[in-house]
Coordinates of C-alpha atoms in Angstrom, one line a residue:
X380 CA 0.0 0.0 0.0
X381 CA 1.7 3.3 -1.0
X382 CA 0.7 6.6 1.0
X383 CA 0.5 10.3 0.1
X384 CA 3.4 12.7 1.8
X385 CA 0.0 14.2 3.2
X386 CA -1.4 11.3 4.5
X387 CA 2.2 10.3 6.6
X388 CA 2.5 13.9 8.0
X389 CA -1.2 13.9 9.7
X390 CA -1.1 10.5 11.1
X391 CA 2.8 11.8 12.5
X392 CA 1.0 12.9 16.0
X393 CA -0.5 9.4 16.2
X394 CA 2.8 7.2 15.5
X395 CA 4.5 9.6 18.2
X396 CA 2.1 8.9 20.9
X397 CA 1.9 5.2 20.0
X398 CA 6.1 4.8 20.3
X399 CA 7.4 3.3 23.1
X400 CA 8.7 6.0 25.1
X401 CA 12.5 5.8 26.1
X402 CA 13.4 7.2 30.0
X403 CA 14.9 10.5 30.3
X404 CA 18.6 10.1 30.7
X405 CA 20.7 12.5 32.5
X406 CA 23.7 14.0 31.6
X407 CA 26.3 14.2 34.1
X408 CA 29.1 16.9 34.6
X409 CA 32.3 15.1 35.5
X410 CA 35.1 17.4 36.6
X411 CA 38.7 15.1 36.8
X412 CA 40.3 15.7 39.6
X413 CA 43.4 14.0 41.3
X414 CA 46.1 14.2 44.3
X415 CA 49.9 13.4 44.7
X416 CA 51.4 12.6 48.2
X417 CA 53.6 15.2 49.9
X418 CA 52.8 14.1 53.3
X419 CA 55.9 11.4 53.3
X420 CA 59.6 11.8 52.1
X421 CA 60.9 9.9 49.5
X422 CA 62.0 6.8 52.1
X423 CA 58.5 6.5 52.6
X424 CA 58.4 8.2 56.0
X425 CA 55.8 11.0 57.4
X426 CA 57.1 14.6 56.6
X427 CA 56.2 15.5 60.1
X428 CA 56.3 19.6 59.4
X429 CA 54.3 18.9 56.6
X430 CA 51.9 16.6 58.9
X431 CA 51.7 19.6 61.4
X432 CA 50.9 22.5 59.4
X433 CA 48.3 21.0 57.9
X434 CA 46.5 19.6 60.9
X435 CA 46.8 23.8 61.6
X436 CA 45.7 24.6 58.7
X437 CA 42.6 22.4 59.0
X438 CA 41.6 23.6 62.5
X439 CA 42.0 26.9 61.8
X440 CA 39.8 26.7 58.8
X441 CA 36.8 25.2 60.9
X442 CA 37.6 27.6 63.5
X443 CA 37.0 30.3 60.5
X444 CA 34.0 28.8 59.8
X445 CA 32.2 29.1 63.4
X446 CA 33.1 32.8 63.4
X447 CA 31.8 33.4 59.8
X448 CA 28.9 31.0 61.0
X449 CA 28.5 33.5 63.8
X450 CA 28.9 36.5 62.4
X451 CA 26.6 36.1 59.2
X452 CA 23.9 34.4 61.4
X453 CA 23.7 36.3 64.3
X454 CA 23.6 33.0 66.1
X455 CA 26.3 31.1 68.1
X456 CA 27.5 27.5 66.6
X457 CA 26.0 25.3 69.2
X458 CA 28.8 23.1 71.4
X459 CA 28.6 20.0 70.9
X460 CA 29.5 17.0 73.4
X461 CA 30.8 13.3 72.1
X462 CA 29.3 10.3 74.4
X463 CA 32.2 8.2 74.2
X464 CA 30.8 5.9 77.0
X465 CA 32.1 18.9 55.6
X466 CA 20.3 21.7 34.1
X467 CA 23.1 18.7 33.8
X468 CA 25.0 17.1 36.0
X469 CA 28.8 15.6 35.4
X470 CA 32.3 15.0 36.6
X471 CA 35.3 16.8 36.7
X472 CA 38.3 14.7 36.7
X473 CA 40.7 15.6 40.5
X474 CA 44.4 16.4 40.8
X475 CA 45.8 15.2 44.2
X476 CA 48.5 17.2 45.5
X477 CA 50.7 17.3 48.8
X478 CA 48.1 14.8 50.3
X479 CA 45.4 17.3 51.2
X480 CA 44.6 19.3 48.0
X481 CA 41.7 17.7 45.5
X482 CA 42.0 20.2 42.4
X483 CA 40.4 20.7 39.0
X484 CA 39.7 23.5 36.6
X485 CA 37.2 26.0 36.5
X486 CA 36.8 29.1 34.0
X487 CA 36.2 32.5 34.9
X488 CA 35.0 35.6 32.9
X489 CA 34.2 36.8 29.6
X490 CA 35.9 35.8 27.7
X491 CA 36.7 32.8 29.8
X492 CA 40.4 31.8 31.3
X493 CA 40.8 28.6 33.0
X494 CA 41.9 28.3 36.1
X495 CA 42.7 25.3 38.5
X496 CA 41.3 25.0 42.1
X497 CA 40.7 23.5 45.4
X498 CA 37.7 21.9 45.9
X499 CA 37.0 22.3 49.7
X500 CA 33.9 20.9 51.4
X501 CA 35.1 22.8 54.6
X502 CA 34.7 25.9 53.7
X503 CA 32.3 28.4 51.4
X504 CA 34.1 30.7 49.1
X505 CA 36.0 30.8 45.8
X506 CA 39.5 32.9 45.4
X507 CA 41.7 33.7 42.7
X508 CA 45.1 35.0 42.4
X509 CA 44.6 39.0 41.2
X510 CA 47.2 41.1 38.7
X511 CA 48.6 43.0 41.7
X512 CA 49.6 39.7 43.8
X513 CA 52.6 39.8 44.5
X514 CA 56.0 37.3 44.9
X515 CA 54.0 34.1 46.1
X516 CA 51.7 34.5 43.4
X517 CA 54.4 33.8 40.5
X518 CA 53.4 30.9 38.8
X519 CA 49.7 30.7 39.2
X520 CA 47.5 31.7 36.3
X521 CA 45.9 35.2 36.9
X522 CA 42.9 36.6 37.0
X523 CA 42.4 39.9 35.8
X524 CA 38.9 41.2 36.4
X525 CA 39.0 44.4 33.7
X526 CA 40.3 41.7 31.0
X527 CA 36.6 40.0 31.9
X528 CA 33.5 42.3 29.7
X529 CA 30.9 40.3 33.0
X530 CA 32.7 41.6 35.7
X531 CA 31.8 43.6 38.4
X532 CA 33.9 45.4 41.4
X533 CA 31.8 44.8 44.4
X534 CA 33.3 47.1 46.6
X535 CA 34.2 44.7 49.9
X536 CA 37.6 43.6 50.5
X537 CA 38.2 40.3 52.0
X538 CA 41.0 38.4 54.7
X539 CA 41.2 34.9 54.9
X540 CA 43.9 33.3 57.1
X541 CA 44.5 30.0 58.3
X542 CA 46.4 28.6 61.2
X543 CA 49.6 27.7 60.2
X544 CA 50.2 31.2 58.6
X545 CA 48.5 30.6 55.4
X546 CA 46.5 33.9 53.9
X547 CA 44.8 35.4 51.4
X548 CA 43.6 39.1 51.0
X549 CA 42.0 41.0 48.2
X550 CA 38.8 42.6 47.0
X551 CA 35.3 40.8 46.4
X552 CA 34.1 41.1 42.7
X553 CA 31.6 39.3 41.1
X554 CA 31.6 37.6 37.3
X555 CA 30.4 34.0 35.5
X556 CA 31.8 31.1 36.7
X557 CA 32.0 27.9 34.8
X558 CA 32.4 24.1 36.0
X559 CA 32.5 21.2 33.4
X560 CA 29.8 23.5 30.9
X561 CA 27.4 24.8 33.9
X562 CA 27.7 28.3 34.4
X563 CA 27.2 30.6 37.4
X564 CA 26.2 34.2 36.8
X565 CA 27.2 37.4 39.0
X566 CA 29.0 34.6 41.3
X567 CA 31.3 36.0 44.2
X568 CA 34.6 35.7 44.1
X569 CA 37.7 36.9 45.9
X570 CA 40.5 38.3 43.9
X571 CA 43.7 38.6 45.6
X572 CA 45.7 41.3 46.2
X573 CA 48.2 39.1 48.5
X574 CA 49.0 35.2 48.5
X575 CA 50.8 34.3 52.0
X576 CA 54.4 31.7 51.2
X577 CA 52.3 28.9 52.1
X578 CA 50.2 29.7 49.2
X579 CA 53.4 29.6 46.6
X580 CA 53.3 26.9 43.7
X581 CA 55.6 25.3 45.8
X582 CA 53.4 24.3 48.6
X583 CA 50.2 25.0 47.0
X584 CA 50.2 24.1 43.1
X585 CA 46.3 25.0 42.2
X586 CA 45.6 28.6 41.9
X587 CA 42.7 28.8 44.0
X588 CA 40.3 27.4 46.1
X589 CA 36.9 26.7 45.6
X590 CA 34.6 26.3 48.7
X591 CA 31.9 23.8 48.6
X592 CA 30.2 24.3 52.0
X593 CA 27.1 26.2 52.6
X594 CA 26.4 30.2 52.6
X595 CA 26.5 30.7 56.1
X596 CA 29.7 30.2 56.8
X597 CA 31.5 31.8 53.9
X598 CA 33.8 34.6 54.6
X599 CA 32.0 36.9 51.5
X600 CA 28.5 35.6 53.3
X601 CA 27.6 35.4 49.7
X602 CA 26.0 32.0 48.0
X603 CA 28.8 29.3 46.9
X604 CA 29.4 28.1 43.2
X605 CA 27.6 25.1 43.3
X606 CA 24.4 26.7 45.3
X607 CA 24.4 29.2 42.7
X608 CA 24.2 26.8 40.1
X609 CA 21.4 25.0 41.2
X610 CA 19.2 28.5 41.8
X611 CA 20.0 29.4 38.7
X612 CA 18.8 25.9 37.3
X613 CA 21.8 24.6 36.2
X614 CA 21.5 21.1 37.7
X615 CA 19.6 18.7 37.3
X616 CA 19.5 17.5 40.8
X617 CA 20.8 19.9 43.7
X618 CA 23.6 17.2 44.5
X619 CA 27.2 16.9 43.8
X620 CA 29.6 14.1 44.8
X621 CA 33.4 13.0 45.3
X622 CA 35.2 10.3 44.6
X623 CA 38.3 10.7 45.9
X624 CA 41.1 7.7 45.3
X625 CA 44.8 6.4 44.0
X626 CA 43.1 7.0 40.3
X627 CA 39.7 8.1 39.0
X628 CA 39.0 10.2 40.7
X629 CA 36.4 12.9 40.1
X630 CA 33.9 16.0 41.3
X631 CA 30.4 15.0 40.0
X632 CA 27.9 18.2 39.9
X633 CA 23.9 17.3 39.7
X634 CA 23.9 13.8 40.8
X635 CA 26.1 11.1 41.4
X636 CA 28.0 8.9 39.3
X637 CA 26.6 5.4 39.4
X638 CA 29.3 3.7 37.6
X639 CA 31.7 4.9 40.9
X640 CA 29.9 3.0 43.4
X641 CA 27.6 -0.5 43.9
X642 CA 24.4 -0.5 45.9
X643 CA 22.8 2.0 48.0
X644 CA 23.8 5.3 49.5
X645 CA 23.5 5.5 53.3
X646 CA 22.4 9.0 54.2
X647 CA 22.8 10.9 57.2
X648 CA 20.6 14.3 57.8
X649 CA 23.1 17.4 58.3
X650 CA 22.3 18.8 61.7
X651 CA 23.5 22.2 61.0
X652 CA 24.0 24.0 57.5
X653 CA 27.2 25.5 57.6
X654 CA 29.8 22.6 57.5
X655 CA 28.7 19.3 56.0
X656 CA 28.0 18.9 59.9
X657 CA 26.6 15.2 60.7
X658 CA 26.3 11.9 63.0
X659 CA 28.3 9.6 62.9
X660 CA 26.7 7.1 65.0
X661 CA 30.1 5.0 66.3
X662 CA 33.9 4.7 65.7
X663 CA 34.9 0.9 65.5
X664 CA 38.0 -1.0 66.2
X665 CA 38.5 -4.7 65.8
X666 CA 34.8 -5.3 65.9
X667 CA 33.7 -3.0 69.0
X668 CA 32.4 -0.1 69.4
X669 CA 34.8 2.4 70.8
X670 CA 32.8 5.4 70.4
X671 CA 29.5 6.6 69.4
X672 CA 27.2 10.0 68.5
X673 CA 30.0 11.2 67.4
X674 CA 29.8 15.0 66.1
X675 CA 31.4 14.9 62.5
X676 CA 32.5 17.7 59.6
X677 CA 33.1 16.0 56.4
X678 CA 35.7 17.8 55.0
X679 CA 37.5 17.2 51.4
X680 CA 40.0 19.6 52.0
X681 CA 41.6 17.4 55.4
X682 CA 43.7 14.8 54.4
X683 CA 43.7 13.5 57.9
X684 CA 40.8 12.6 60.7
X685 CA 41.1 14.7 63.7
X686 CA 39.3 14.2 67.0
X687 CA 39.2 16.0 70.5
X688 CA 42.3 14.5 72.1
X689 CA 40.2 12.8 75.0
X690 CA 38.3 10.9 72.2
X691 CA 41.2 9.3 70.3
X692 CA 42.8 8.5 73.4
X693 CA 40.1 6.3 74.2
X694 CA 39.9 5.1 70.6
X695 CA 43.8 4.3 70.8
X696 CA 43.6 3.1 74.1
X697 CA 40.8 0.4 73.2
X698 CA 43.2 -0.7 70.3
X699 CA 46.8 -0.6 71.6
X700 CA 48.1 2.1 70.1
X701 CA 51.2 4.0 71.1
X702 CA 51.6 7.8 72.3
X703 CA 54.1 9.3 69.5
X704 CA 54.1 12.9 71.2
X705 CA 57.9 12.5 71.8
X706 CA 58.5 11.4 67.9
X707 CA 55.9 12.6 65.8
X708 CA 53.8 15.4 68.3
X709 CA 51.1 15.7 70.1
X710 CA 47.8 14.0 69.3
X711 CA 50.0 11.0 66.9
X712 CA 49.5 7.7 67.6
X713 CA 51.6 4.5 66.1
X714 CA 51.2 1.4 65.1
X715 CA 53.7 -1.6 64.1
X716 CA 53.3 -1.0 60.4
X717 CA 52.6 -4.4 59.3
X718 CA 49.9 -4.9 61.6
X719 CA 47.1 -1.7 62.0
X720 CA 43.9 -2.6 63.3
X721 CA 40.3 -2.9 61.5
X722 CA 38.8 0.4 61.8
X723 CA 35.5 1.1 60.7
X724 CA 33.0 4.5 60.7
X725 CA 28.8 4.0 61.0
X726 CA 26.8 6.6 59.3
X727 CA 23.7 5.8 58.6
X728 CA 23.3 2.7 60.2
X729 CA 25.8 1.4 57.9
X730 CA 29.1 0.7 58.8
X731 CA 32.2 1.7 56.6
X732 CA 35.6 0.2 56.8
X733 CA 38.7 2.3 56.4
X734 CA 41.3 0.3 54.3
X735 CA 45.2 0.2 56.3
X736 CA 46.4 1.7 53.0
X737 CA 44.9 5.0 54.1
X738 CA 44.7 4.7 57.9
X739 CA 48.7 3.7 57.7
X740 CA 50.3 7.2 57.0
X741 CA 53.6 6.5 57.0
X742 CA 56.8 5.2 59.2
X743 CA 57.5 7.8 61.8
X744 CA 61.2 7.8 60.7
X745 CA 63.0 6.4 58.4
X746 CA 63.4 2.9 58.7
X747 CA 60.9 2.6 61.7
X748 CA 58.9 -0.6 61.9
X749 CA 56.2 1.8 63.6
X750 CA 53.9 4.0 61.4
X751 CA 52.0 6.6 61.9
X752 CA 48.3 7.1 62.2
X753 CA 46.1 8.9 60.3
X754 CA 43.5 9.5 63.3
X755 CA 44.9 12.6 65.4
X756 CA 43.9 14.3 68.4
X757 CA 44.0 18.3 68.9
X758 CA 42.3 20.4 70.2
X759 CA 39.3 22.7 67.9
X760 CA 36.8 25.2 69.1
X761 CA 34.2 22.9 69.2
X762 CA 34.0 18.7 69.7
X763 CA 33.7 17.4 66.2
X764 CA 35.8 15.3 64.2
X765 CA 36.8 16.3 61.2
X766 CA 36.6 13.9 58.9
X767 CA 39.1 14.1 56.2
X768 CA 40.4 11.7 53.4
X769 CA 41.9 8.8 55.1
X770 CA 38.1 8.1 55.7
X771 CA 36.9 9.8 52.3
X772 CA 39.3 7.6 50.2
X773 CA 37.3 4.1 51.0
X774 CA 33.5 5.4 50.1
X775 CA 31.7 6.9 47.7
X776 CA 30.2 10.6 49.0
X777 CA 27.1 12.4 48.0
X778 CA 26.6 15.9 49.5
X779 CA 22.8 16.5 48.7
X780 CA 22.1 20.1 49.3
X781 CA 18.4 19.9 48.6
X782 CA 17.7 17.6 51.1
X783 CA 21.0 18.8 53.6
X784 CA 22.1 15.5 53.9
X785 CA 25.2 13.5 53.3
X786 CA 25.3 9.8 51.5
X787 CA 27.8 7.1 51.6
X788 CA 28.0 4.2 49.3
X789 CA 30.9 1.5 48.7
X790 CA 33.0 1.9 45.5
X791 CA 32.9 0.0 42.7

């Protein structure tokens, strides 16, 4: 039977409805990212100043936090007590550096330059390296705000230091942001008129940092990238996620990656927006619980876990570890390094192991046959732990900011 071009084009409507209709797929935004490790020396032992001033630098960042928390609020953070009786989606591929910076590239401006950065669950904002930074900023890629036709001088200047001596000071401005092909308009940045020594290629290779925690505790008190993105409906789901390992690794904006990780996510409810602040419900060691409601930060940009020293007494006490204040510090712990025990972290219900590979930092010196822990106790303004890598490294994480609440799931 033959049929008239009219006679196809008005039954059209008809075939269409009658097709079998395919699921919508989404389109994820994968942004690369990896690490190298600068926390040992080349004989494979811990690079103990190294070890230290990042600890610092990690406490003093949550520290920042509170008072931003504080300040932007009106409110106080709440103390917290341990019982011991941080329209698409996509990845963007990581680059692991020093053992405690997870970096990738973003663009900035019109026309757009690319810049690499620091993706940071611990804190809120997103700094650049300006055209009158001086010494320590030779070697990062610039960015010059009259070179950009979308940018705007917002008139607020900005100082952000950090505990071991790290800063960075400049003015606020604003301009489009793009991650992976999603684009943030009018988005707050910080462009700096001074980079601190620590903040040289040398110690710190990306060019910025890119905060990833909530509005509230930034130090701009101005939205984030990726909460920007998702009112500005560029996401399909207000979710992004990390996996953060030896290779593979990636930041995945609107969604999550299901070809990282097998089965389901465990979620636990954030009990606070400002850090990705949540329960952890215990700290295991060889099959007991050492530990439990446990105040937690989940924090990308800590290599380490760090605890109030009372609690990771206990935990090391439980387990046999040694005191190491007299060879690695205060707060280090050691363990013969062929024989760490099981360690495991509940969230959810669900409990998580954390491989020796990452718990086991290194030998305390070289040619030790005692290595040191990545668990550490010091001191913080408040009683969390913050929960960095050594813990992040062995799970799949979904930050979900619609429903403020964190998910874990096991790698594939």
């Amino acid at each position: 039977m033959r049929f008239t071009l009219a006679t196809v084009i008005a039954a059209l409507p008809f075939l269409v409805a009658a097709a079998p209709q395919l699921p919508k797929q989404r389109i994820g935004t994968a942004v690369p990212i990896s690490k190298r490790s600068g926390l040992t020396n080349p004989d494979n032992s811990v690079n103990l100043d190294a070890l230290k001033s990042h600890v610092a630098s990690t406490r003093a960042k949550i520290i920042r936090g509170r008072d931003n928390l504080e300040k932007n609020t009106g409110s106080l953070h709440p103390p917290t007590v341990n019982d011991v009786r941080k329209r698409a989606t996509g990845a963007n591929a990581l680059t692991n550096d020093n053992s405690h910076l997870w970096y990738g590239t973003i663009s900035v401006g019109t026309p757009a330059n690319t810049y690499t950065v620091d993706f940071d669950t611990g804190s809120s904002d997103l700094f650049l390296p300006g055209p009158s930074c001086g010494t320590n900023c030779s070697g990062h890629t610039v960015y010059d705000p009259s070179s950009s036709s979308t940018s705007l001088d917002l008139g607020q200047t900005f100082d952000i230091t950090y505990g071991d001596g790290a800063g960075v000071q400049g003015e606020q401005y604003s301009d489009t942001v793009s991650i992976s092909g999603l684009s943030a308009v009018d988005q707050t940045l910080g462009v700096a008129s001074e980079y601190s020594s620590n903040l040289a290629t040398s110690q710190f290779p990306a060019d910025g940092l890119m905060g990833m925690g909530f509005q509230s505790i930034s130090a701009y008190n101005a939205s984030p990238v990726f909460e920007t993105l998702v009112s500005q409906g560029q996401t399909d789901e207000p979710v992004f996620a990390f996996k953060l390992a030896a290779s593979g690794s990636e930041l995945y904006l609107g969604g999550t990656n299901n070809n990282l990780y097998t089965g389901s996510f465990s979620y636990t409810p954030v009990t606070q927006q400002g850090y990705w602040q949540v329960n952890m419900d215990s700290v295991m060691g060889n099959g007991q619980t050492i530990l439990s409601n446990v105040n937690s930060i989940i924090d990308t940009g800590s290599t380490l876990i760090i605890g109030p020293p009372s609690d990771v007494a206990s935990f090391y006490s439980a387990l046999g570890g040694t005191d190491a204040s007299s060879t690695a510090g205060q707060g280090y712990y050691t363990f013969p390094c062929d024989s760490f025990p099981s360690v495991s972290f509940t969230f959810g219900g669900t409990s998580f192991p954390i491989s020796n590979e990452t718990l086991n930092v290194g030998q305390v010196s070289a040619g030790s046959s005692d290595c040191v822990s990545g668990i550490v106790g010091q001191d913080s303004a408040d009683s969390f732990w913050i929960v960095g890598d050594v813990f992040l490294a062995n799970v799949y994480t979904a930050f979900d900011v619609g429903n403020s609440r964190v998910g874990f799931a096991t790698l594939a």
